[in-house]
Short mmCIF file of C-alpha atoms in Angstrom, two decimals:
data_model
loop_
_atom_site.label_atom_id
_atom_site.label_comp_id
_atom_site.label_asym_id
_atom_site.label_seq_id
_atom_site.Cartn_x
_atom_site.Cartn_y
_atom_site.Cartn_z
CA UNK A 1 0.00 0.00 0.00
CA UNK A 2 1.32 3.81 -0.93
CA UNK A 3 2.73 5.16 2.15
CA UNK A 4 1.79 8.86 2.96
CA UNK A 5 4.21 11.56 4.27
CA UNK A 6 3.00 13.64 6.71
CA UNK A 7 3.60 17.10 7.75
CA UNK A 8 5.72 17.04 10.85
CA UNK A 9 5.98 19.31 13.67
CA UNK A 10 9.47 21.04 14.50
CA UNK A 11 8.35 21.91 17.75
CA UNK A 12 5.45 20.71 20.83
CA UNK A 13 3.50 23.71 19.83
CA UNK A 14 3.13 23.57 16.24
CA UNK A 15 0.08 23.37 15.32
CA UNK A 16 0.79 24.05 11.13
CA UNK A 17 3.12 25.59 8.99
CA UNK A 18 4.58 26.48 5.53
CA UNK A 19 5.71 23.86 2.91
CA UNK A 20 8.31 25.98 1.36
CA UNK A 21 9.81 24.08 -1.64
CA UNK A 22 10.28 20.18 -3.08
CA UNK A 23 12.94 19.17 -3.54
CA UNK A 24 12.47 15.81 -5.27
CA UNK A 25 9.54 15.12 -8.26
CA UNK A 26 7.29 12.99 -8.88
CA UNK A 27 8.10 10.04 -10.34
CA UNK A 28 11.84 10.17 -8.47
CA UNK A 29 13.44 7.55 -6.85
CA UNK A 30 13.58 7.79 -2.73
CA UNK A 31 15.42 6.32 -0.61
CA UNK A 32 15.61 6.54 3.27
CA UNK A 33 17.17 9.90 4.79
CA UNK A 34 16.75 11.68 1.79
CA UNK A 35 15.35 15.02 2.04
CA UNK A 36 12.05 15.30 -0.40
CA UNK A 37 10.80 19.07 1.15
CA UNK A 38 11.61 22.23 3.47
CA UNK A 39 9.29 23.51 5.66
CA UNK A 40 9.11 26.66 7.98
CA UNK A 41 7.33 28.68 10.59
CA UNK A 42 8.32 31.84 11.93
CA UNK A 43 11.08 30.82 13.87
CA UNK A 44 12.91 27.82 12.19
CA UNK A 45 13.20 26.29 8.70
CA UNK A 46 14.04 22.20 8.73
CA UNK A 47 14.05 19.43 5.92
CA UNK A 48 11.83 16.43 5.43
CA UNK A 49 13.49 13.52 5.02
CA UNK A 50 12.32 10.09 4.05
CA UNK A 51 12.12 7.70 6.03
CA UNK A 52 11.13 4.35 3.65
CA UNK A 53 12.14 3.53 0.13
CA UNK A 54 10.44 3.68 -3.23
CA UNK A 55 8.94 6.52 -5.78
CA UNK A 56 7.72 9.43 -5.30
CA UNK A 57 4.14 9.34 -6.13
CA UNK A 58 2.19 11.77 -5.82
CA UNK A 59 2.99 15.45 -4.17
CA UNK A 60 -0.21 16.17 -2.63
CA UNK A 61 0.70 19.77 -1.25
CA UNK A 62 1.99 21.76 -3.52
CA UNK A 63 5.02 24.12 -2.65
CA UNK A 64 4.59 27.33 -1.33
CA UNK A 65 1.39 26.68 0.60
CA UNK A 66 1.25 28.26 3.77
CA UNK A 67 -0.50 26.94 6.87
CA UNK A 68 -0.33 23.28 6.48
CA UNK A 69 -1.86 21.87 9.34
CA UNK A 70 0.66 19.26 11.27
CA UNK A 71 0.15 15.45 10.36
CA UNK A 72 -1.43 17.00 7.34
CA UNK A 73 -0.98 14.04 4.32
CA UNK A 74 1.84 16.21 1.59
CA UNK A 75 2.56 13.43 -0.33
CA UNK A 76 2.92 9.43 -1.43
CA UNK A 77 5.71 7.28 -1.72
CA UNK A 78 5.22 4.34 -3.76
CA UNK A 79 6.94 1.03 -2.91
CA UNK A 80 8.95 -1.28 -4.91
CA UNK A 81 6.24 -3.29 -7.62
CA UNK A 82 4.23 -0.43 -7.13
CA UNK A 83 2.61 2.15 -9.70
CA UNK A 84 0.44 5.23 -10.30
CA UNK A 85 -2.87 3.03 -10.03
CA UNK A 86 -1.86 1.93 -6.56
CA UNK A 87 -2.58 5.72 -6.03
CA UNK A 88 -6.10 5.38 -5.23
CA UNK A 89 -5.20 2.88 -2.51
CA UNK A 90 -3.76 5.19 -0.14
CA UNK A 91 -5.48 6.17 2.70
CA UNK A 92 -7.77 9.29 2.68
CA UNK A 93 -7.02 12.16 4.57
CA UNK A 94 -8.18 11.95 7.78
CA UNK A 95 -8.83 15.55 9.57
CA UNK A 96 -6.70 14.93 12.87
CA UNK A 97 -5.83 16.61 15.70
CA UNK A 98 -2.43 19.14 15.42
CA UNK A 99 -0.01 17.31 17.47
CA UNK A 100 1.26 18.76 20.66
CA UNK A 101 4.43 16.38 20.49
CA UNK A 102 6.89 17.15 17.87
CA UNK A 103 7.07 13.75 15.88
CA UNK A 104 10.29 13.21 13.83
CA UNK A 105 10.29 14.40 10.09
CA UNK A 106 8.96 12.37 7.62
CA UNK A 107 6.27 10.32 9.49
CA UNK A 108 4.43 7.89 8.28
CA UNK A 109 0.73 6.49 8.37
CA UNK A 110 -1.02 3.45 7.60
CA UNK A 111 -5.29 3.60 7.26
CA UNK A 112 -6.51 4.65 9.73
CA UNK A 113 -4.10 6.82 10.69
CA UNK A 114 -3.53 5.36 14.49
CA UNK A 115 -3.66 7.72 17.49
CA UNK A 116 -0.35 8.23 19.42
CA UNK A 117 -0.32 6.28 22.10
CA UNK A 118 -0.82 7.67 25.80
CA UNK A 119 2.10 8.12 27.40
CA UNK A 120 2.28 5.07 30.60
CA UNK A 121 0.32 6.01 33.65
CA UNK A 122 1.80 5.64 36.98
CA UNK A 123 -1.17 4.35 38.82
CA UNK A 124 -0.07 1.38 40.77
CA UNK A 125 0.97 3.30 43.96
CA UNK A 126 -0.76 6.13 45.68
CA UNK A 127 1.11 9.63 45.69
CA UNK A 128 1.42 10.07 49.37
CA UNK A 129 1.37 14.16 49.06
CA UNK A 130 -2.47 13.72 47.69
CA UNK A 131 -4.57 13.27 50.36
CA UNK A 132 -7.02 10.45 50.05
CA UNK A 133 -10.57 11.99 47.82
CA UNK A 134 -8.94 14.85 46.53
CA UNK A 135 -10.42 15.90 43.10
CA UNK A 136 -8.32 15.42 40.60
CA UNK A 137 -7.89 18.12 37.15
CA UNK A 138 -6.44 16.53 33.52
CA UNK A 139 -4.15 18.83 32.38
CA UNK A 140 -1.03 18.75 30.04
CA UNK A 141 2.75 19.73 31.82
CA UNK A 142 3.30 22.91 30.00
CA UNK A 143 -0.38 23.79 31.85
CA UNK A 144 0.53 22.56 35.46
CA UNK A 145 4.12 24.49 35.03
CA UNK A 146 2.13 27.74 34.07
CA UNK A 147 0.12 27.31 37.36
CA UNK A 148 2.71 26.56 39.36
CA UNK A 149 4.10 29.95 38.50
CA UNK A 150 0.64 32.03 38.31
CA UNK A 151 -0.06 30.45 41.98
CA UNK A 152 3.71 31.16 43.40
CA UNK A 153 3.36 34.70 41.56
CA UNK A 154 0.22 35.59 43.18
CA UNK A 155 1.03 34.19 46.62
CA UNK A 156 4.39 36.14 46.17
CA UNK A 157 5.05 39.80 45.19
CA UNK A 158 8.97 38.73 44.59
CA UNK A 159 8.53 35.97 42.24
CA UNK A 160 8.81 37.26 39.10
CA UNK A 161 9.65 35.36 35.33
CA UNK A 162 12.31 36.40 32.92
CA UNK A 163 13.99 35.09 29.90
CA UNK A 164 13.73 34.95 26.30
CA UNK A 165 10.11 35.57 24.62
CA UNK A 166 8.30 34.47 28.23
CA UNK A 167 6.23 37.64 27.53
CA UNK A 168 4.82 39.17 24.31
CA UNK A 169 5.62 35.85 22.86
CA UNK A 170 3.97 33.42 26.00
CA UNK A 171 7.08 31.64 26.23
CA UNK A 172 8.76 29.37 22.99
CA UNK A 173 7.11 26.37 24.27
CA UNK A 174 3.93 28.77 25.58
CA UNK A 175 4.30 27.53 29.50
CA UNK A 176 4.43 30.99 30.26
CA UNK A 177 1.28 31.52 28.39
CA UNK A 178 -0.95 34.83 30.00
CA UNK A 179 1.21 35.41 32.59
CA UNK A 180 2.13 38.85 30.72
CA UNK A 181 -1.46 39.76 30.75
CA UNK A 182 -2.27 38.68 34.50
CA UNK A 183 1.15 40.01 36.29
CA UNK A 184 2.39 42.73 33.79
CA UNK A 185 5.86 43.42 32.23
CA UNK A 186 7.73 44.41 35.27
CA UNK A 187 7.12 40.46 36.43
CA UNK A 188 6.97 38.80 33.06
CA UNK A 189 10.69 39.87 31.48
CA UNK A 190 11.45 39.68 27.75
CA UNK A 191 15.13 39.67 27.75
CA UNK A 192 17.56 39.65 25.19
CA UNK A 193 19.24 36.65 23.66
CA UNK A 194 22.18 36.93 25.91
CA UNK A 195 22.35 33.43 28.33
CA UNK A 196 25.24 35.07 30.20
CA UNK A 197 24.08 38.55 30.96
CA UNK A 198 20.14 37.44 31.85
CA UNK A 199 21.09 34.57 34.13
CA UNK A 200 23.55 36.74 35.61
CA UNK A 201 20.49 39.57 36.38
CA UNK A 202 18.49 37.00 37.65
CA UNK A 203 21.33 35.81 40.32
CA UNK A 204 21.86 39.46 41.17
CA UNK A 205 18.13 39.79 42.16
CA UNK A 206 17.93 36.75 44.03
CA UNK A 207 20.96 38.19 46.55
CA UNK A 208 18.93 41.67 47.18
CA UNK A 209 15.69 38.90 47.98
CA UNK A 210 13.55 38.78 45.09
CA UNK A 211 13.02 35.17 43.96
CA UNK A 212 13.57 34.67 40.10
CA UNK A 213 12.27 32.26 38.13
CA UNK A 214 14.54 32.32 35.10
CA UNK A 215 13.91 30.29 31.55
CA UNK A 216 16.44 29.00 29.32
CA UNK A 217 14.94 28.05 26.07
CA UNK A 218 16.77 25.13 25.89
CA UNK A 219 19.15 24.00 28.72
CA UNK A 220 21.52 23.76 25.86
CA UNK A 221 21.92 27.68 25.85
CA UNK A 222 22.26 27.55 29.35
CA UNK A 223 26.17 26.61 29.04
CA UNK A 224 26.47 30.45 27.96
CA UNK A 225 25.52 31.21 31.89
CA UNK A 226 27.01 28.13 33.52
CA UNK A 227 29.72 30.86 35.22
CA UNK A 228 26.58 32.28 36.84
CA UNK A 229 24.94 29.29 37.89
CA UNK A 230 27.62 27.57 39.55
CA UNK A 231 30.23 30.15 40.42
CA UNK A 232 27.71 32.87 41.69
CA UNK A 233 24.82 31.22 42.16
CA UNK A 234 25.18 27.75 44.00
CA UNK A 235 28.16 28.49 46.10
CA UNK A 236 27.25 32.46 47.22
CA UNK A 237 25.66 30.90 50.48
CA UNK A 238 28.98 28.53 51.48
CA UNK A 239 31.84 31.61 50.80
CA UNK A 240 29.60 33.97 52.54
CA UNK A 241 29.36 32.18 55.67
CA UNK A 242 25.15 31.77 55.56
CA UNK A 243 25.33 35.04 55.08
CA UNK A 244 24.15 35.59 51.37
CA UNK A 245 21.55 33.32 50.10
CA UNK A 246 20.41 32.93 46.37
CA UNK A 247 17.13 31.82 46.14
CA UNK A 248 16.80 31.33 42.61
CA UNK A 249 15.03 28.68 39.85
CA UNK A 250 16.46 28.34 36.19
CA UNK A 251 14.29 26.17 34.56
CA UNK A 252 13.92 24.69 30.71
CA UNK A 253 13.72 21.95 28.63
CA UNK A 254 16.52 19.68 29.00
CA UNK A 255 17.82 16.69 26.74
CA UNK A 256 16.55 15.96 23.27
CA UNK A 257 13.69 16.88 21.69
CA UNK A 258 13.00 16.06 18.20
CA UNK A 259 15.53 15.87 15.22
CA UNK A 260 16.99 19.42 16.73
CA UNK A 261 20.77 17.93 16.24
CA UNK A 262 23.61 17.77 18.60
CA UNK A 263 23.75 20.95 19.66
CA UNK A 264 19.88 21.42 21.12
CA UNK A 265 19.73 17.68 22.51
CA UNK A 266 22.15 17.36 25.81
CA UNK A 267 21.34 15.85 28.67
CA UNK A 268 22.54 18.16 31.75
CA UNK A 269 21.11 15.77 34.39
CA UNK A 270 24.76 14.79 35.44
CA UNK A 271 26.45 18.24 35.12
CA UNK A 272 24.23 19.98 37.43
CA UNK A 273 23.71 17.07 39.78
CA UNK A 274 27.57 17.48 40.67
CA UNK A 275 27.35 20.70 42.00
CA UNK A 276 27.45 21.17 45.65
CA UNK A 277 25.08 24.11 46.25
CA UNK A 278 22.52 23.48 43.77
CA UNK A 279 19.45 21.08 43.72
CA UNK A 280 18.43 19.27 40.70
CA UNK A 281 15.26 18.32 40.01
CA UNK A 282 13.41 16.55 36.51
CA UNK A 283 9.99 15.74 36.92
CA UNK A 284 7.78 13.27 34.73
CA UNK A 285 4.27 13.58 35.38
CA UNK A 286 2.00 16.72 35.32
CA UNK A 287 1.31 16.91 39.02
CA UNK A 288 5.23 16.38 39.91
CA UNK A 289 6.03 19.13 37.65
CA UNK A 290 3.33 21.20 39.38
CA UNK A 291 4.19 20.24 43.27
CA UNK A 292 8.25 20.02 42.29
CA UNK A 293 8.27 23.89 40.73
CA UNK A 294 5.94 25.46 43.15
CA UNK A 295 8.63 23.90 46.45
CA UNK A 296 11.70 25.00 43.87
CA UNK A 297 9.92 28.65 43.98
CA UNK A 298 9.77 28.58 47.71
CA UNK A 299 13.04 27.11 48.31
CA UNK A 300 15.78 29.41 49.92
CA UNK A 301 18.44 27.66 47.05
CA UNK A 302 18.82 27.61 43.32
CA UNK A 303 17.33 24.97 41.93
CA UNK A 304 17.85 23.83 38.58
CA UNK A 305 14.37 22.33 37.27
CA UNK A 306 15.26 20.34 34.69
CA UNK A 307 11.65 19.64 31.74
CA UNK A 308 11.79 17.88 28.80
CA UNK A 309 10.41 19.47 25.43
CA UNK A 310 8.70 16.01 24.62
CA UNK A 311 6.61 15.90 27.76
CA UNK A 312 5.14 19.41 27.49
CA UNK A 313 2.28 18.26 25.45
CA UNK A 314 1.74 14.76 27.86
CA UNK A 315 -1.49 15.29 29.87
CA UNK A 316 -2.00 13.80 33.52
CA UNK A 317 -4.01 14.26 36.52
CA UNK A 318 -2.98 17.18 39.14
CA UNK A 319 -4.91 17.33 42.54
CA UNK A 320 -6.78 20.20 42.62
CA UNK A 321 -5.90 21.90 45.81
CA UNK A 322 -5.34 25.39 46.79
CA UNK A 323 -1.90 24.83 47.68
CA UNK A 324 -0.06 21.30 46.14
CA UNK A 325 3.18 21.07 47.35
CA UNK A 326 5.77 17.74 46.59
CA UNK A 327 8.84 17.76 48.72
CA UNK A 328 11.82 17.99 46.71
CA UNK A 329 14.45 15.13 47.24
CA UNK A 330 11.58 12.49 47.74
CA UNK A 331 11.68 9.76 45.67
CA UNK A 332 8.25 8.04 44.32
CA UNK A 333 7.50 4.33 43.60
CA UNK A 334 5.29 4.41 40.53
CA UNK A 335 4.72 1.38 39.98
CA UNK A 336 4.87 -1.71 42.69
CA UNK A 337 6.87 -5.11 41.95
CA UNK A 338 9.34 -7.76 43.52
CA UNK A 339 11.37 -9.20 40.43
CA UNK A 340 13.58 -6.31 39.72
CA UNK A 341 13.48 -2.21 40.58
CA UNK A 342 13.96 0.09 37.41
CA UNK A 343 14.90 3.86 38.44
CA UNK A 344 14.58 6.52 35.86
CA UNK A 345 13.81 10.41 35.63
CA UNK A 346 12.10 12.82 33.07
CA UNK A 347 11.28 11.22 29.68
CA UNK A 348 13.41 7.98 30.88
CA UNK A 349 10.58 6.97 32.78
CA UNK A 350 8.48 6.87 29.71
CA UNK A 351 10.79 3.56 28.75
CA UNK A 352 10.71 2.34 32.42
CA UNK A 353 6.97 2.21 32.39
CA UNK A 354 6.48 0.75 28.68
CA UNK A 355 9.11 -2.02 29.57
CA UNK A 356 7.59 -2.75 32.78
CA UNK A 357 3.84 -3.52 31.34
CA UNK A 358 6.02 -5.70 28.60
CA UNK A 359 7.91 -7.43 31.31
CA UNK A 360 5.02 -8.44 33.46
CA UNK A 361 3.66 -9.76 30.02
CA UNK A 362 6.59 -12.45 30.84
CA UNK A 363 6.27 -12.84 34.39
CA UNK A 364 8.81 -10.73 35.59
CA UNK A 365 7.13 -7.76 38.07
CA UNK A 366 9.22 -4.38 37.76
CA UNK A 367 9.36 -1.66 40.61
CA UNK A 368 9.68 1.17 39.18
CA UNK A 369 11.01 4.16 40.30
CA UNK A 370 10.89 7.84 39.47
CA UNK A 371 13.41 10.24 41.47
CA UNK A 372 11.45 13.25 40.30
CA UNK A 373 14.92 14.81 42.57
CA UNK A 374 18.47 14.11 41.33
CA UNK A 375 20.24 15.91 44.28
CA UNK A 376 19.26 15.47 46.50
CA UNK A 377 19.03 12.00 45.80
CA UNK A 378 16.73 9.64 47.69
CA UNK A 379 18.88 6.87 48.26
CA UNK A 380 16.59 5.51 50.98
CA UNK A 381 13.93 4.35 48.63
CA UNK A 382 16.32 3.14 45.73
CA UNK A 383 17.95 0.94 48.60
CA UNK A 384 14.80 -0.55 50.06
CA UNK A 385 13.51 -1.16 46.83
CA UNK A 386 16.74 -3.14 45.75
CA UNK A 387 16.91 -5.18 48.99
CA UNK A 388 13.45 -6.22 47.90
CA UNK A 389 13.93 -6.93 44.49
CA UNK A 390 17.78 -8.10 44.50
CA UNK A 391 17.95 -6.43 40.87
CA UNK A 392 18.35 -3.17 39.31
CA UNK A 393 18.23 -1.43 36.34
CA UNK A 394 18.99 2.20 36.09
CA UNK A 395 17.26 4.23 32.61
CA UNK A 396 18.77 7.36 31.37
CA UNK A 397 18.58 9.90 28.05
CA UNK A 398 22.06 10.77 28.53
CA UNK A 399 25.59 9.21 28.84
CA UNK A 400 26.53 6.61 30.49
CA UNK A 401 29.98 7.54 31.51
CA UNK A 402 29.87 9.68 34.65
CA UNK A 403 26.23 9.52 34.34
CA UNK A 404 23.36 9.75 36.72
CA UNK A 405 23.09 6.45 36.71
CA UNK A 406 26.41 5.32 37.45
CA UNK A 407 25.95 7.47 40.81
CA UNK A 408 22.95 5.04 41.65
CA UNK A 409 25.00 2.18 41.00
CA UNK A 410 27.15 3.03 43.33
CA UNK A 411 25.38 3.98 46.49
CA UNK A 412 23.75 0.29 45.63
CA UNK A 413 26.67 -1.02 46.05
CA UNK A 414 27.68 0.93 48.70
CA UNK A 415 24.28 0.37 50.70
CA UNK A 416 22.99 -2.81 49.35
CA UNK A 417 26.19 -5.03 47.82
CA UNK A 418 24.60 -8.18 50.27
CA UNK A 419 21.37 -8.02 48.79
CA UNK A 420 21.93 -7.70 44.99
CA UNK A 421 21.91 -11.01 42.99
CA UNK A 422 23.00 -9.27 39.87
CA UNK A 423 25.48 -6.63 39.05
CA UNK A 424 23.58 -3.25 38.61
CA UNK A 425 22.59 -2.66 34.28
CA UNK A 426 22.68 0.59 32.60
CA UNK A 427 20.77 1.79 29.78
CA UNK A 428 21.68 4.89 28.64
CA UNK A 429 22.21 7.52 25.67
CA UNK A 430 24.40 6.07 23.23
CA UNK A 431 27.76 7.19 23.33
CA UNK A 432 27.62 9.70 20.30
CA UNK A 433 26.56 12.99 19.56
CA UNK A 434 22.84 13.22 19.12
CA UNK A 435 22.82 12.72 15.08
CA UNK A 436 20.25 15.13 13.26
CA UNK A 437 18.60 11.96 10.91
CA UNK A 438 15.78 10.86 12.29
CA UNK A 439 16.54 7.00 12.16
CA UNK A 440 20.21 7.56 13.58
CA UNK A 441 18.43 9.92 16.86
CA UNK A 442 16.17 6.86 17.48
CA UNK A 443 19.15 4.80 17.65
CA UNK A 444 21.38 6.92 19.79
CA UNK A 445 18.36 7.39 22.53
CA UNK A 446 16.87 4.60 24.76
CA UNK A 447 14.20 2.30 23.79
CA UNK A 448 11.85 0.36 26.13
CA UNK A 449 13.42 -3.16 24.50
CA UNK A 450 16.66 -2.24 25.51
CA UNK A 451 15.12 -1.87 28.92
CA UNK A 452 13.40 -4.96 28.80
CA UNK A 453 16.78 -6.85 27.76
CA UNK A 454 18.29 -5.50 30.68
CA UNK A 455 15.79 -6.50 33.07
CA UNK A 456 15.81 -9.56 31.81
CA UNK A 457 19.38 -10.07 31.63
CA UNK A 458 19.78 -9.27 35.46
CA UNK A 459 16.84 -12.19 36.10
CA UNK A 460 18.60 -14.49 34.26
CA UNK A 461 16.15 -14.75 31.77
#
């Protein structure tokens, strides 16, 4: 059957944008990773590659046409022993939701175009910061960030937001959406593109009092400031003698996104987690990223709040109380088991969670474990889990080497060498650059099976 391209999003909050020019015909031979089109919104320009073999077909969008909605059919791709008459055996256009993920470039869809699937729900263990009755609101993380900062805002005249295009603009991944219009420009800063000089301001407030909450568009830019947040920022309280706090949160998306290259995909989880001074924390569901951001406000340190740009867009339930608050440096077991404990973080959990429904399909029950906090770290509740389970398996978007994980393979062995029955397995970022091509970033990230073999590996099985 003719395979459709779609149009892809570059970013969570695309909803459409401008096919700008083809750059193969019809009738021309594709192959996978090459680039067939160019597309652009306002603020970036990126290729379409292909990502299966054969001719191209048909071009149903022609170029130049602006405001192509995302997962919009633009054209066919005929496979091998296929023809033009196969044409009519492609699945119709189906009028579908813009996505609020950025899939990679170059999708594909089969009729009927399948929904993405839900994101794994945590549901096998109570939160115990949610008392037990409370109502419970859906919303999506870039929604429970915005009210974390609305409520801190409101409840505090010295919160206040700054960074790049968090105002006029509602923020580049629009969690800072109406905060302009509620708390005005002097709390809602536009500042210039200038990493360095912004984060710098915001430290500088935070030691007359005022409590900044300062965005980095990407974590990635944040190395421009990384004087200010480790230098000035986390150790200011130690070589003043207590006598100079900085109470201060940069927060971001951190780690990769979709097909934005080396540069733009980092994971920082390790770097920042090193730093005496600083806490670290990278939340996965909607309601952590609510409780987490709203104690990071309050907290008389800076705190480094690590998001992820593919999780913005994930919706979850968030308890609907006047004042939700989740301890930071608490761990949270997610999901219950005995066989083997799985810790993760941010988007790693979403391959914790998938392998862990796929490994009870075998008979092997996973514990899993989100840290929501990376420093602190809760060591407590990694250890009891792992005298419980004997196993362990530690999930992770970035590198291995020096890694997050290799600091919770050691305080295992440090705290629980007498109860493990297997040496502690990694799975981690491959040790590359992220590559731009979509089919070599899938390969250099994680994947639930990779999980799965590990678990399975350290239960001899």
């Amino acid at each position: 059957m003719p395979i459709q391209v779609l149009m892809p999003a570059l970013s969570p909050t695309m909803e459409k944008g401008n096919l700008a020019k083809w750059l193969k015909k019809e009738g021309e031979t594709i192959k996978s990773g090459d680039v067939i089109a160019e597309i652009e919104t306002d603020k970036a320009t990126m290729e379409v590659e292909a990502t299966d073999e054969g001719t191209l077909g048909k071009i149903l969008i022609p170029e130049g046409t602006a405001d192509v909605a995302v997962n919009t059919p633009i054209a066919t791709i005929l496979a091998d022993g296929e023809s033009a008459a196969d044409l009519a055996k492609a699945p119709a256009p189906a009028a579908q939701k813009a996505a609020e993920s950025a899939p990679p470039a170059a999708a594909k869809a089969e009729a009927p175009a399948p929904k993405a699937a839900p994101a794994p729900q945590a549901v096998a263990e109570p939160d115990p910061e949610v008392p037990e009755g409370t109502e419970m609101v859906t919303q999506t993380i870039r929604e429970a960030l915005r009210d974390a900062m609305a409520e801190e805002m409101r409840r505090d005249a010295d919160v206040f937001v700054m960074g790049e295009e968090v105002a006029e603009y509602q923020g580049a991944y629009k969690v800072t959406q109406g905060l302009l219009q509620e708390f005005g420009a002097k709390r809602v800063i536009d500042t210039p593109i200038t990493e360095h000089g912004f984060a710098g301001v915001g430290v500088g407030a935070a030691m007359t009092g005022l409590k900044p909450v300062v965005e980095f568009m990407t974590f990635n830019f944040a190395m421009q400031a990384i004087d200010q947040i480790i230098n000035s920022a986390a150790k200011t309280l130690y070589m003043s003698g207590g006598q100079m706090g900085c109470s201060i949160v940069f927060r971001g998306p951190n780690g990769a996104a979709a097909r934005v290259a080396a540069q733009h995909s980092q994971d920082y989880s390790s770097w920042y987690s090193h730093i005496p001074g600083l806490k670290v924390v990278a939340p996965y569901s909607a309601a952590d990223a609510k409780g987490l951001l709203k104690a990071a406000i309050r907290d008389p340190n800076p705190v480094i709040f690590l998001e992820n740009e593919v999780l913005y867009g994930h919706t979850g339930e968030v308890p609907k109380l006047d004042d939700f608050i989740i301890p930071i440096g608490k761990a949270r077991i997610v999901r219950s088991g005995s066989h083997v404990t799985i810790i993760s973080w941010s988007n790693g959990m979403t391959y914790a969670l998938k392998a862990a429904d796929e490994l009870a399909k075998d008979g092997i029950e996973a514990e899993v474990i989100d840290l929501r906090t990376l420093r602190p770290m809760d060591t407590e509740t990694i250890i009891n889990s792992v005298k419980k389970t004997g196993r362990a398996v530690t999930v992770e978007e970035g590198w291995a080497q020096s890694g997050v994980g290799a600091e919770i393979a050691a305080r295992i062995m440090e705290n629980a060498f007498d109860y493990l029955d297997a040496p502690v397995a990694r799975v981690s970022g491959k040790d590359v650059p992220m590559p731009y091509a979509a089919n070599l970033e899938k390969l250099a990230l994680p994947s639930a099976a990779e999980v799965v073999e590990a678990a399975k590996a350290v239960c001899y099985r």
